[in-house]
mmCIF file of C-alpha atoms in Angstrom:
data_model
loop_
_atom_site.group_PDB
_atom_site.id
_atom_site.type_symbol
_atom_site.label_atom_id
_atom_site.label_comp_id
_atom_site.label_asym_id
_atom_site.label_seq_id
_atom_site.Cartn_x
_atom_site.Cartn_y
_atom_site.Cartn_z
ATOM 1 C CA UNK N 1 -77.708 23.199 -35.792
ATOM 2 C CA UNK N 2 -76.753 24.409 -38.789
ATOM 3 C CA UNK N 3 -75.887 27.988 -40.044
ATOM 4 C CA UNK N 4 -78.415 29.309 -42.521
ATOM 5 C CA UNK N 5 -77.373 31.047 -46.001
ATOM 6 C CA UNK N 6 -79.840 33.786 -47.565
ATOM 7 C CA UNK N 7 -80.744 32.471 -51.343
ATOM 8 C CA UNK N 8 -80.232 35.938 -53.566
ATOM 9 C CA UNK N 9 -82.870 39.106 -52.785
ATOM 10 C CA UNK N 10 -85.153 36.458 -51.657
ATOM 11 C CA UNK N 11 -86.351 35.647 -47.980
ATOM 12 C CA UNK N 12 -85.180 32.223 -47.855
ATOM 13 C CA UNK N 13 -82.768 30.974 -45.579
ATOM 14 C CA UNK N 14 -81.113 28.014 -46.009
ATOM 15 C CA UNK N 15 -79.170 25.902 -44.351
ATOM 16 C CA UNK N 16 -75.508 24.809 -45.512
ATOM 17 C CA UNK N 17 -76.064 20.654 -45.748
ATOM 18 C CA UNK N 18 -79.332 20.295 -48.085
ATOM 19 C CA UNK N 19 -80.897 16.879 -48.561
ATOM 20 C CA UNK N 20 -80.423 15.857 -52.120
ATOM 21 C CA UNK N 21 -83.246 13.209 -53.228
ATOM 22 C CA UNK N 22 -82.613 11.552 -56.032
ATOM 23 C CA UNK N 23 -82.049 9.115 -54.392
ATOM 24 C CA UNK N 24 -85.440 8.572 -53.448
ATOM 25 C CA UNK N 25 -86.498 7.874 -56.767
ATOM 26 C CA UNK N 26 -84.928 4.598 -56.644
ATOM 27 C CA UNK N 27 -81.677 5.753 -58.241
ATOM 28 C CA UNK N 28 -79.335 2.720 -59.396
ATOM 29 C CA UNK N 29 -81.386 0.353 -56.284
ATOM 30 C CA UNK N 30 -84.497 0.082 -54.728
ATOM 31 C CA UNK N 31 -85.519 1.910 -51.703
ATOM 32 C CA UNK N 32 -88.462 1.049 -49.442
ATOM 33 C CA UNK N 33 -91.151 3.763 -48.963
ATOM 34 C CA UNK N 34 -90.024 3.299 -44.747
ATOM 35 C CA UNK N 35 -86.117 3.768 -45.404
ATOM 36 C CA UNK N 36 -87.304 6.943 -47.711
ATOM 37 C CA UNK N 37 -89.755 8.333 -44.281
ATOM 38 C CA UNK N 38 -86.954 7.467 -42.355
ATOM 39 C CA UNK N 39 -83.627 9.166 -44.130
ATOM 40 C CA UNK N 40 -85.668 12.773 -44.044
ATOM 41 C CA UNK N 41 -87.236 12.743 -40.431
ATOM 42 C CA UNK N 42 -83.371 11.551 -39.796
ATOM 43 C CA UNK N 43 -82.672 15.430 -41.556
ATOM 44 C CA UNK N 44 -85.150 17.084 -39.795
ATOM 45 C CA UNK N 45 -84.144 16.467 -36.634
ATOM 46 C CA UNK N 46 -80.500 16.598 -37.074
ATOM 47 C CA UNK N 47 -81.591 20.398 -38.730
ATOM 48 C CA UNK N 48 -81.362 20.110 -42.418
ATOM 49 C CA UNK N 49 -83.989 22.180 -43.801
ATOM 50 C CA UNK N 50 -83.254 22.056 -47.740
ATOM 51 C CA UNK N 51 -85.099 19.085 -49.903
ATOM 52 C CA UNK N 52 -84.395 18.977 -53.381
ATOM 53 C CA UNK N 53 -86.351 16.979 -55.906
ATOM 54 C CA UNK N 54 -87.313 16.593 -59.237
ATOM 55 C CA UNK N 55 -90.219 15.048 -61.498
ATOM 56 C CA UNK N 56 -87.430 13.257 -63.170
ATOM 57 C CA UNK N 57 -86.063 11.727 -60.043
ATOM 58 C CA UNK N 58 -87.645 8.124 -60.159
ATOM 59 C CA UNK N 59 -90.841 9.446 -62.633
ATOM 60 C CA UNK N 60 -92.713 11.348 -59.971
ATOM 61 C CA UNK N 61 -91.808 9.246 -57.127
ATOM 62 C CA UNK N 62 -89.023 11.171 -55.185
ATOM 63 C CA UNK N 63 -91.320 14.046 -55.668
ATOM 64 C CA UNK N 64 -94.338 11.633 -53.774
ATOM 65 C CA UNK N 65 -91.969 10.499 -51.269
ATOM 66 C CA UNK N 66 -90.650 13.604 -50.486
ATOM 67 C CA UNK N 67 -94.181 15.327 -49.764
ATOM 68 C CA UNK N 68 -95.253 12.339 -47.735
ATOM 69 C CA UNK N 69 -92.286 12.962 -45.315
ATOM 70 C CA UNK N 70 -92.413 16.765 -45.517
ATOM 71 C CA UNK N 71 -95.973 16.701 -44.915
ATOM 72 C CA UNK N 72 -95.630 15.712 -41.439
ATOM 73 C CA UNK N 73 -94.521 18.761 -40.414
ATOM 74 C CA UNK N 74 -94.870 22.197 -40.547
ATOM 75 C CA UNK N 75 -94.309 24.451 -43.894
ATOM 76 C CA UNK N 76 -91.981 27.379 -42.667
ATOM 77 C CA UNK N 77 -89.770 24.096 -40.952
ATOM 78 C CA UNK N 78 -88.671 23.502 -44.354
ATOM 79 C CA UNK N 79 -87.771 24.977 -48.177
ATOM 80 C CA UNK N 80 -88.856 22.783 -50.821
ATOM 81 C CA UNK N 81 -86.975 22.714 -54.758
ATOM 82 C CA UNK N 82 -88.513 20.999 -57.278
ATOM 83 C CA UNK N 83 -87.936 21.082 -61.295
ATOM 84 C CA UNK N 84 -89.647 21.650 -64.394
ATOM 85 C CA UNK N 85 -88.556 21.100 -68.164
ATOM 86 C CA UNK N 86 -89.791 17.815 -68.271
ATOM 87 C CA UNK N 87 -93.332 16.688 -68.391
ATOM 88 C CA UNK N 88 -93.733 12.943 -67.240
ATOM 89 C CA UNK N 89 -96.301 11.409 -69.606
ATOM 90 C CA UNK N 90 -97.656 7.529 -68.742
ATOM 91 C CA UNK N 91 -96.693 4.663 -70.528
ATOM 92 C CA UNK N 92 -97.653 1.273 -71.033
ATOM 93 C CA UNK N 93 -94.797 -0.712 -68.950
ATOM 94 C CA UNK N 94 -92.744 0.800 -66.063
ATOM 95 C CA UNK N 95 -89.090 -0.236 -66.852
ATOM 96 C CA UNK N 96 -85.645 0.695 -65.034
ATOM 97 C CA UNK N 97 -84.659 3.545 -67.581
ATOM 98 C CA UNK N 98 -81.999 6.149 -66.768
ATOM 99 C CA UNK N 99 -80.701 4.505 -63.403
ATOM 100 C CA UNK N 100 -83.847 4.727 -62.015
ATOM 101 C CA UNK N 101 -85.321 1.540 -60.464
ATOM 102 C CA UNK N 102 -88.797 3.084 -60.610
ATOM 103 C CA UNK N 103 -92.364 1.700 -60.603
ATOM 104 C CA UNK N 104 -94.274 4.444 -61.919
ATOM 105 C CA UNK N 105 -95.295 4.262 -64.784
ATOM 106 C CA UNK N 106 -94.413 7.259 -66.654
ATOM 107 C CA UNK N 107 -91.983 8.852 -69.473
ATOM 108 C CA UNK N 108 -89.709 12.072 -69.126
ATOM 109 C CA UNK N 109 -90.317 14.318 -72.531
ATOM 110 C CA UNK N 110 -88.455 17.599 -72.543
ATOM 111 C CA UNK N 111 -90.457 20.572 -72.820
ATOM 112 C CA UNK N 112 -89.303 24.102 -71.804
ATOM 113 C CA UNK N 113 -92.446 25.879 -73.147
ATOM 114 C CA UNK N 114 -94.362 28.286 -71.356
ATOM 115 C CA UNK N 115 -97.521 26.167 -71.052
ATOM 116 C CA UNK N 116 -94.839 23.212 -70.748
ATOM 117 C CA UNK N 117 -93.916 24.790 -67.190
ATOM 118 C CA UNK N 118 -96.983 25.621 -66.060
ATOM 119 C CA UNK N 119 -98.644 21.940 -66.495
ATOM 120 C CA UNK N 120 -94.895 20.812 -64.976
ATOM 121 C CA UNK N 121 -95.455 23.063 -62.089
ATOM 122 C CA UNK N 122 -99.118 22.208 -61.751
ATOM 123 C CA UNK N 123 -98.137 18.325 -61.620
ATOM 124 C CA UNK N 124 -95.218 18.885 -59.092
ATOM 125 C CA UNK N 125 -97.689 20.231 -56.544
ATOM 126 C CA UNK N 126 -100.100 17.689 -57.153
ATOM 127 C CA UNK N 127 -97.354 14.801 -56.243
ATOM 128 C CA UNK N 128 -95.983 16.451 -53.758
ATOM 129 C CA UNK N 129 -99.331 17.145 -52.191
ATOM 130 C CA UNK N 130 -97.582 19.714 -49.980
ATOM 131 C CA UNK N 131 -99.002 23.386 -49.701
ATOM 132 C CA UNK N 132 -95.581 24.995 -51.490
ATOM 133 C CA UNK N 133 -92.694 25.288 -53.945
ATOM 134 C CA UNK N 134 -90.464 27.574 -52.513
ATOM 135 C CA UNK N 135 -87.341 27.561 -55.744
ATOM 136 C CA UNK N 136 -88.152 26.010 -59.246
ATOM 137 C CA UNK N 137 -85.295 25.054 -60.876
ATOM 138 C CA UNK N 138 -85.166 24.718 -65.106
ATOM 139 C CA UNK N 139 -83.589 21.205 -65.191
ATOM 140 C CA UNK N 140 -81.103 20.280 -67.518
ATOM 141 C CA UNK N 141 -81.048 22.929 -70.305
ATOM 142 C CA UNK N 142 -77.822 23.179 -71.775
ATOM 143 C CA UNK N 143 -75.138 22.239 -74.880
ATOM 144 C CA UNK N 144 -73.569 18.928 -72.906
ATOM 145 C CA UNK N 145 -76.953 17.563 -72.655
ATOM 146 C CA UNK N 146 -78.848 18.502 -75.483
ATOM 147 C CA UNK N 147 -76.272 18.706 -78.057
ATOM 148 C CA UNK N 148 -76.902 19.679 -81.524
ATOM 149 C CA UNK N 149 -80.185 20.689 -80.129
ATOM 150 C CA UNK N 150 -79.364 23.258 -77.450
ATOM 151 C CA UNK N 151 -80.028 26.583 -79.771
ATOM 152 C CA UNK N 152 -83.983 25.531 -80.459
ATOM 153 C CA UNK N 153 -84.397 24.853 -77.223
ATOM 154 C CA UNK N 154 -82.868 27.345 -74.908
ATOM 155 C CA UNK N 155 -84.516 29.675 -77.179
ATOM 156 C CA UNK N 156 -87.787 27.944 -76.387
ATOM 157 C CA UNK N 157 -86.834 27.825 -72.404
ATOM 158 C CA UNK N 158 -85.636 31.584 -72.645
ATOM 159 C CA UNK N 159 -88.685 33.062 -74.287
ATOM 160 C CA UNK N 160 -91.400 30.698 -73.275
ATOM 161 C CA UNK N 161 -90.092 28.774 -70.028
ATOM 162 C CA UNK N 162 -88.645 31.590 -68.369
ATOM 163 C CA UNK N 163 -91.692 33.831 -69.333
ATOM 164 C CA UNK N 164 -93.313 31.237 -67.175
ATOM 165 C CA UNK N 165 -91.380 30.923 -64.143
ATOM 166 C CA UNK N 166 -91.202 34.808 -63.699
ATOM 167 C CA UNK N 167 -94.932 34.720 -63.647
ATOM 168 C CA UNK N 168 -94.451 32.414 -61.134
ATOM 169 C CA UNK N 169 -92.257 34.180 -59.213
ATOM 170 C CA UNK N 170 -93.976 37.629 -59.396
ATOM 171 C CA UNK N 171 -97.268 36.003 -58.538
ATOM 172 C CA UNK N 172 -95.634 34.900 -55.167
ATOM 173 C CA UNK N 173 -96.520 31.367 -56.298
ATOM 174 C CA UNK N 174 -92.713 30.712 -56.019
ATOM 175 C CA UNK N 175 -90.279 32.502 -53.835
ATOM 176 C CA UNK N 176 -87.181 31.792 -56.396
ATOM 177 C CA UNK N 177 -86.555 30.592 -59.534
ATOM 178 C CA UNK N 178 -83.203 29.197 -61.264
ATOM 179 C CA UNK N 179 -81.359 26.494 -63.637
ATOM 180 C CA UNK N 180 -81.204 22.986 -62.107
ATOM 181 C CA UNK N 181 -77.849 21.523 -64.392
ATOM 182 C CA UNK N 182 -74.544 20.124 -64.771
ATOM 183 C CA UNK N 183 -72.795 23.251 -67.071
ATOM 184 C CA UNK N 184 -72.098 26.715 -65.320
ATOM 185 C CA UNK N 185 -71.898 27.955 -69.347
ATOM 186 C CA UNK N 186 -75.452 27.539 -69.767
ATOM 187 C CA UNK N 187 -76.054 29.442 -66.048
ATOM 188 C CA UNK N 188 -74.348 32.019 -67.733
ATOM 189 C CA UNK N 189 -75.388 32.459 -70.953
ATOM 190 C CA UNK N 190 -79.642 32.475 -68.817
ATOM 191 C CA UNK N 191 -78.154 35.243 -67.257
ATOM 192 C CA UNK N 192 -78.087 37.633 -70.044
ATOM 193 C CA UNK N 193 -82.140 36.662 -70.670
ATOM 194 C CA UNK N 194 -83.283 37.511 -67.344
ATOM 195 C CA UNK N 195 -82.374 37.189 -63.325
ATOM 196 C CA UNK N 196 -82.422 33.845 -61.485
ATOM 197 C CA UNK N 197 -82.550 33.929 -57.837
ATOM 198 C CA UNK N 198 -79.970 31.112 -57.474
ATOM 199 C CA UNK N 199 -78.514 28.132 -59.856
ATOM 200 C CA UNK N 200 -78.452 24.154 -58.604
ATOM 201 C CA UNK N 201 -75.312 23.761 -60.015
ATOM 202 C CA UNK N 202 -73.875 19.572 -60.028
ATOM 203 C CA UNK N 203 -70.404 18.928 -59.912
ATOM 204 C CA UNK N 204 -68.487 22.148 -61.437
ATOM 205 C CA UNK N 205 -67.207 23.712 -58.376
ATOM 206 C CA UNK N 206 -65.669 21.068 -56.475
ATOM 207 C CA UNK N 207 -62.231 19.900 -55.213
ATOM 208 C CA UNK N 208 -61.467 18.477 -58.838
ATOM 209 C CA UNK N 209 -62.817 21.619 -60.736
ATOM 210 C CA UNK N 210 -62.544 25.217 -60.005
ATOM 211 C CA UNK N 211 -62.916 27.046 -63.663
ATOM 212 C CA UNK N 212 -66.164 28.019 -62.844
ATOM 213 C CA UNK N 213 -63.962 30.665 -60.840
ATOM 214 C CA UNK N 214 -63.021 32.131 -63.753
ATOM 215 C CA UNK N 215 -66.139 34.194 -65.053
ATOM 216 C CA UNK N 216 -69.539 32.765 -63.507
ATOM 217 C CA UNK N 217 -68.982 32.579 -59.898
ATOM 218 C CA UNK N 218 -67.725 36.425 -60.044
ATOM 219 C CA UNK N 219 -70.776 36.919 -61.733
ATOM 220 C CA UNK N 220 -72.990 35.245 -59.393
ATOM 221 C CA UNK N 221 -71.657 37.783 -56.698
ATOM 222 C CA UNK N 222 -72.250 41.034 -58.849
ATOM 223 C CA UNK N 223 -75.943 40.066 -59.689
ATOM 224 C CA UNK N 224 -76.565 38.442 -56.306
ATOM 225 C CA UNK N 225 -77.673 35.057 -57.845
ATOM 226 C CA UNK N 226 -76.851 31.869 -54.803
ATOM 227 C CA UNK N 227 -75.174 28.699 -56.200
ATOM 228 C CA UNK N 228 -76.873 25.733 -54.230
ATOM 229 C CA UNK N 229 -73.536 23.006 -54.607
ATOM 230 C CA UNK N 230 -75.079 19.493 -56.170
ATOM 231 C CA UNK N 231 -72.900 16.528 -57.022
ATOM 232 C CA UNK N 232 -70.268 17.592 -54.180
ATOM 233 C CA UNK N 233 -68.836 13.931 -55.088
ATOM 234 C CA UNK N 234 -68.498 14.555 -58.610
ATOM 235 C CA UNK N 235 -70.216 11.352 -58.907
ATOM 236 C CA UNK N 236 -69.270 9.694 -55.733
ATOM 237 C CA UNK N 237 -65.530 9.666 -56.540
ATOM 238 C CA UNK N 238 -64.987 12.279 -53.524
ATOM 239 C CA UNK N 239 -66.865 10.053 -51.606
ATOM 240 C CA UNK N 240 -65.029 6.855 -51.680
ATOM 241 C CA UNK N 241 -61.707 7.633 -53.034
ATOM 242 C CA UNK N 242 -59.761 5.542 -54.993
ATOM 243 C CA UNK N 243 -57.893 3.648 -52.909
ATOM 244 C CA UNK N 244 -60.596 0.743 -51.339
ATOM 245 C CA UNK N 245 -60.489 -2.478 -52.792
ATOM 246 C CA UNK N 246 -63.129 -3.268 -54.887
ATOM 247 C CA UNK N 247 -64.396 -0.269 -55.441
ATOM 248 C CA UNK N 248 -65.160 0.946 -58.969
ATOM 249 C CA UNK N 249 -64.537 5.107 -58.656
ATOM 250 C CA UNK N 250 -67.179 7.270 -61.077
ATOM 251 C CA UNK N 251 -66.612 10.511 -62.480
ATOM 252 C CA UNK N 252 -69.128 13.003 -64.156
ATOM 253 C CA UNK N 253 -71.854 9.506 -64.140
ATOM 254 C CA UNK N 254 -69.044 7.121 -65.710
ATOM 255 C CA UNK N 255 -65.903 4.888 -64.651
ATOM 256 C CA UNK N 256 -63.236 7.539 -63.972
ATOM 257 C CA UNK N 257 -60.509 8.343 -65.830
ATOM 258 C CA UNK N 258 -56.852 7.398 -64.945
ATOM 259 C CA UNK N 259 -56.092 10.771 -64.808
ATOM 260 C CA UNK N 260 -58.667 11.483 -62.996
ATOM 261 C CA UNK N 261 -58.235 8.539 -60.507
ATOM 262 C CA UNK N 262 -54.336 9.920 -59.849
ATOM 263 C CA UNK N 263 -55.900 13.572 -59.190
ATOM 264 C CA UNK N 264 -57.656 11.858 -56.328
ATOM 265 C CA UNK N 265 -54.790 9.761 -55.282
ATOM 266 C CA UNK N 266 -53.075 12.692 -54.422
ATOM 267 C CA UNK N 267 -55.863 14.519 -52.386
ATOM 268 C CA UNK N 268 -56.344 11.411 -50.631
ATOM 269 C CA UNK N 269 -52.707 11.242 -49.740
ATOM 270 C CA UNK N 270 -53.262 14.876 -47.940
ATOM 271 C CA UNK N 271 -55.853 13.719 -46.358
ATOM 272 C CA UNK N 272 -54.057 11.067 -44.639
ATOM 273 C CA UNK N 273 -51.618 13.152 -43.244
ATOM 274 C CA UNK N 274 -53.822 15.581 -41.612
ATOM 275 C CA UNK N 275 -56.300 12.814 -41.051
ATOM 276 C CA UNK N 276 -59.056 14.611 -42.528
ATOM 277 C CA UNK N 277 -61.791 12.216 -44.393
ATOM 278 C CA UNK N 278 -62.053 13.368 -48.115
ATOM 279 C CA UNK N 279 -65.476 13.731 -48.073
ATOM 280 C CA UNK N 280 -65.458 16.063 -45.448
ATOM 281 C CA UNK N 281 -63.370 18.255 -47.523
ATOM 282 C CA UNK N 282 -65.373 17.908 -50.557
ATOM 283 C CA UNK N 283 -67.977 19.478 -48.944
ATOM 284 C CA UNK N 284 -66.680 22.270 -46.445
ATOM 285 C CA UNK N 285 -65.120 23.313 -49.504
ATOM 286 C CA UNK N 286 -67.509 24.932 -51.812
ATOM 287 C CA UNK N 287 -69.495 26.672 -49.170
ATOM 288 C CA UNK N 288 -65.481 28.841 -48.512
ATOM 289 C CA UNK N 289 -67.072 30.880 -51.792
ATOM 290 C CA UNK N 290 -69.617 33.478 -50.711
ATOM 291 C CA UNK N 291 -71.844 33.037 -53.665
ATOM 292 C CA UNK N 292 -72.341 29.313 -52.787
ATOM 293 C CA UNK N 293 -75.057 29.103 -50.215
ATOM 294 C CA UNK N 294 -75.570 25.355 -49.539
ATOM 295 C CA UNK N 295 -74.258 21.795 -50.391
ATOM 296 C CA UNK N 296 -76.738 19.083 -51.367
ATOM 297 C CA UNK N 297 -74.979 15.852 -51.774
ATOM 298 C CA UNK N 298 -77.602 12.477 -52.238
ATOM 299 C CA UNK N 299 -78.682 11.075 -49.034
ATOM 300 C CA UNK N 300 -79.718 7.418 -49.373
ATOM 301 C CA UNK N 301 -80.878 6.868 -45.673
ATOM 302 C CA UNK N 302 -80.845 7.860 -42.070
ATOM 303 C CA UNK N 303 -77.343 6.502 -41.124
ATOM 304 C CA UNK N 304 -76.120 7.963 -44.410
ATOM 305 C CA UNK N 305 -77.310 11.663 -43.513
ATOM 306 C CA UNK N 306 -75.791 11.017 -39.707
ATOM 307 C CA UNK N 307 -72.454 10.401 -41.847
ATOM 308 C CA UNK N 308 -72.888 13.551 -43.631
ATOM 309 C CA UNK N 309 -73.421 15.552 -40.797
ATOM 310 C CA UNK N 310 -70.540 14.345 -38.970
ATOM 311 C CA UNK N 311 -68.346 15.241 -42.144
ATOM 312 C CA UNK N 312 -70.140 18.747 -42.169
ATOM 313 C CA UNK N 313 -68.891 18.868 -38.634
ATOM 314 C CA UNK N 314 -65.649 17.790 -38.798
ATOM 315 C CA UNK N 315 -62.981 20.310 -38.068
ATOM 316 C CA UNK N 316 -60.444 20.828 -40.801
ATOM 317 C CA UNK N 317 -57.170 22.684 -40.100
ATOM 318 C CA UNK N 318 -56.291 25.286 -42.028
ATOM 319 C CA UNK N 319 -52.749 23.937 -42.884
ATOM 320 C CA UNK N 320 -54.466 21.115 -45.028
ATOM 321 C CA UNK N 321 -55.890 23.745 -47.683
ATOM 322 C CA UNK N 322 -52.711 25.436 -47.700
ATOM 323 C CA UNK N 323 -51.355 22.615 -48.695
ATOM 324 C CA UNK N 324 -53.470 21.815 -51.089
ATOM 325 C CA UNK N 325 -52.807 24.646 -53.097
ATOM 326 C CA UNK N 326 -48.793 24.199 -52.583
ATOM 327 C CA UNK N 327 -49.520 20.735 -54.011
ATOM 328 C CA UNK N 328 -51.300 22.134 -57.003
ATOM 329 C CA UNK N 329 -54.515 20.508 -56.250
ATOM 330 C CA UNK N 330 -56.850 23.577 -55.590
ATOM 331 C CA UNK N 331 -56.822 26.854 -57.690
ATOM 332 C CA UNK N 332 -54.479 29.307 -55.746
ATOM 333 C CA UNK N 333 -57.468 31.769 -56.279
ATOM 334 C CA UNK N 334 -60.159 29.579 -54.320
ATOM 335 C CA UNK N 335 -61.276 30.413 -51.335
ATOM 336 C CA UNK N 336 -60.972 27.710 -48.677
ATOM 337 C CA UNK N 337 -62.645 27.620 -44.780
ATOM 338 C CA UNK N 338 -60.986 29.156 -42.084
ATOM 339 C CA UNK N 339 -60.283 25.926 -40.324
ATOM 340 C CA UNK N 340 -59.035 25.662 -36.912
#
């Protein structure tokens, strides 16, 4: 069983391994509908209580798969996230579009508008057909993804999609509210518009990248805001390394860098001495900060989430993260486990 985290003011505990599901939208390959049943009774009963979705995850169907599972047991066993920012509108032909192997037939459009979150909301609970949203996460506001754009519409998400969510919040419809995204910048800049409960925050606190430490994770402790750890991989490279044959490393959702690929080489090398697998250490790591509550990396099926568990469970020594930092890999100001 695992130990339980408390997500800001809020009463929700959750436990330190979440169950990412993108995945379950058919990301990069198909999944059958059984394999998808399968992977979260597999996290149920090996204690996981965390699922994380999003409308955008697969057009609606991780959401659909994700209540069909969830639905089979009861509500207080689990705490569901979902997203809104996007509203999925149908379209004409289902086609594989942004990784996604999906059938449904639907198109993302962006819209962080009050009445934008409110139908996106509405919708989520609908495919889900589960009785609750426990944390509604703004997905992917922010400069790196929206460019050029990013003034008009944080502006729009600030005054009109946060408006929303608070609503939401104060109304009891939600228990917590927060920024699903892949920037801490734009975490931090939503902080000075209004208090979020906790942040999803992909790949920006991780073994490879610690500036985060800098400003926003201090933050996160003074206004009691949780960081939920997505992307504990950075992609997947923490999860297969860099040294297997065949094996084409990513990085941030594209072919790594050789820089990037010798930064690895070199934890990897660590590793083997203290025979600790890296992807244990990728994710013990984050959840050493006490703002950082959980770790949701994508879980792809049963055996995969057995996997993860084990490398939740695997016992580190504390002379490997002292190392690390004598190595230069980790920030000396980090925090690191305990270990044995």
């Amino acid at each position: 069983m695992f130990n339980k985290r408390q997500i800001g003011n809020t009463n929700l505990n959750v436990t330190e391994l979440g169950f990412g599901a993108a995945t379950l939208g058919n990301l990069y390959h198909v999944m059958s509908d059984e394999n998808a049943q399968n992977s979260i009774a597999k996290a149920m009963e090996l204690g996981l209580n965390q699922f994380d979705t999003a409308p955008y995850y697969g057009f609606g169907l991780s959401e659909r798969r994700v209540g069909d599972a969830l639905r089979e047991y009861d509500s207080s066993d689990y705490i569901i996230s979902t997203k809104v920012g996007r509203i999925l509108e149908p379209c004409a032909k289902a086609e594989d579009k942004y990784g996604f192997c999906s059938p449904m037939p639907f198109e993302p459009k962006y819209d962080y508008s009050y009445d934008g979150i409110m139908r996106s909301f509405e919708h989520s609970l609908q495919r889900l057909g589960l009785s609750k949203i426990d944390i509604l996460y703004m997905h992917d506001i922010g400069r790196v993804t929206h460019g050029d754009d990013h003034d008009r519409l944080f502006k729009i998400a600030m005054e009109g999609g946060y408006k929303a969510m608070d609503e939401l919040r104060s109304q009891g419809l939600v228990s917590a509210i927060g920024l699903g995204v892949n920037e801490y910048e734009v975490c931090e800049q939503a902080m000075d518009h209004g208090y979020f409960d906790c942040f999803l925050l992909a790949g920006r606190y991780t073994l490879l990248e610690q500036k985060a430490l800098e400003s926003f994770l201090p933050r996160c402790l003074k206004e009691n805001s949780s960081i939920v750890l997505g992307g504990p991989y950075n992609s997947g490279i923490l999860a297969t390394g860099v040294k297997r044959q065949g094996v084409t490393p990513n990085y941030n959702y594209e072919p790594a860098s050789r820089e990037i690929i010798s930064l690895v080489s070199k934890f990897e090398d660590v590793c083997a001495n203290y025979n600790v697998p890296l992807a244990a250490a990728a994710l013990q790591f984050p959840l050493a900060h006490p703002s950082v509550v959980c770790v949701i990396p994508g879980l792809s099926s049963a055996s995969r989430v057995e996997t993860t568990v084990a490398q939740m469970q695997h016992v580190i020594p504390s002379e490997f993260w002292s190392e690390l930092k004598t190595n230069g890999l980790l920030s000396l100001d980090a925090p690191v486990p305990s270990g044995k």
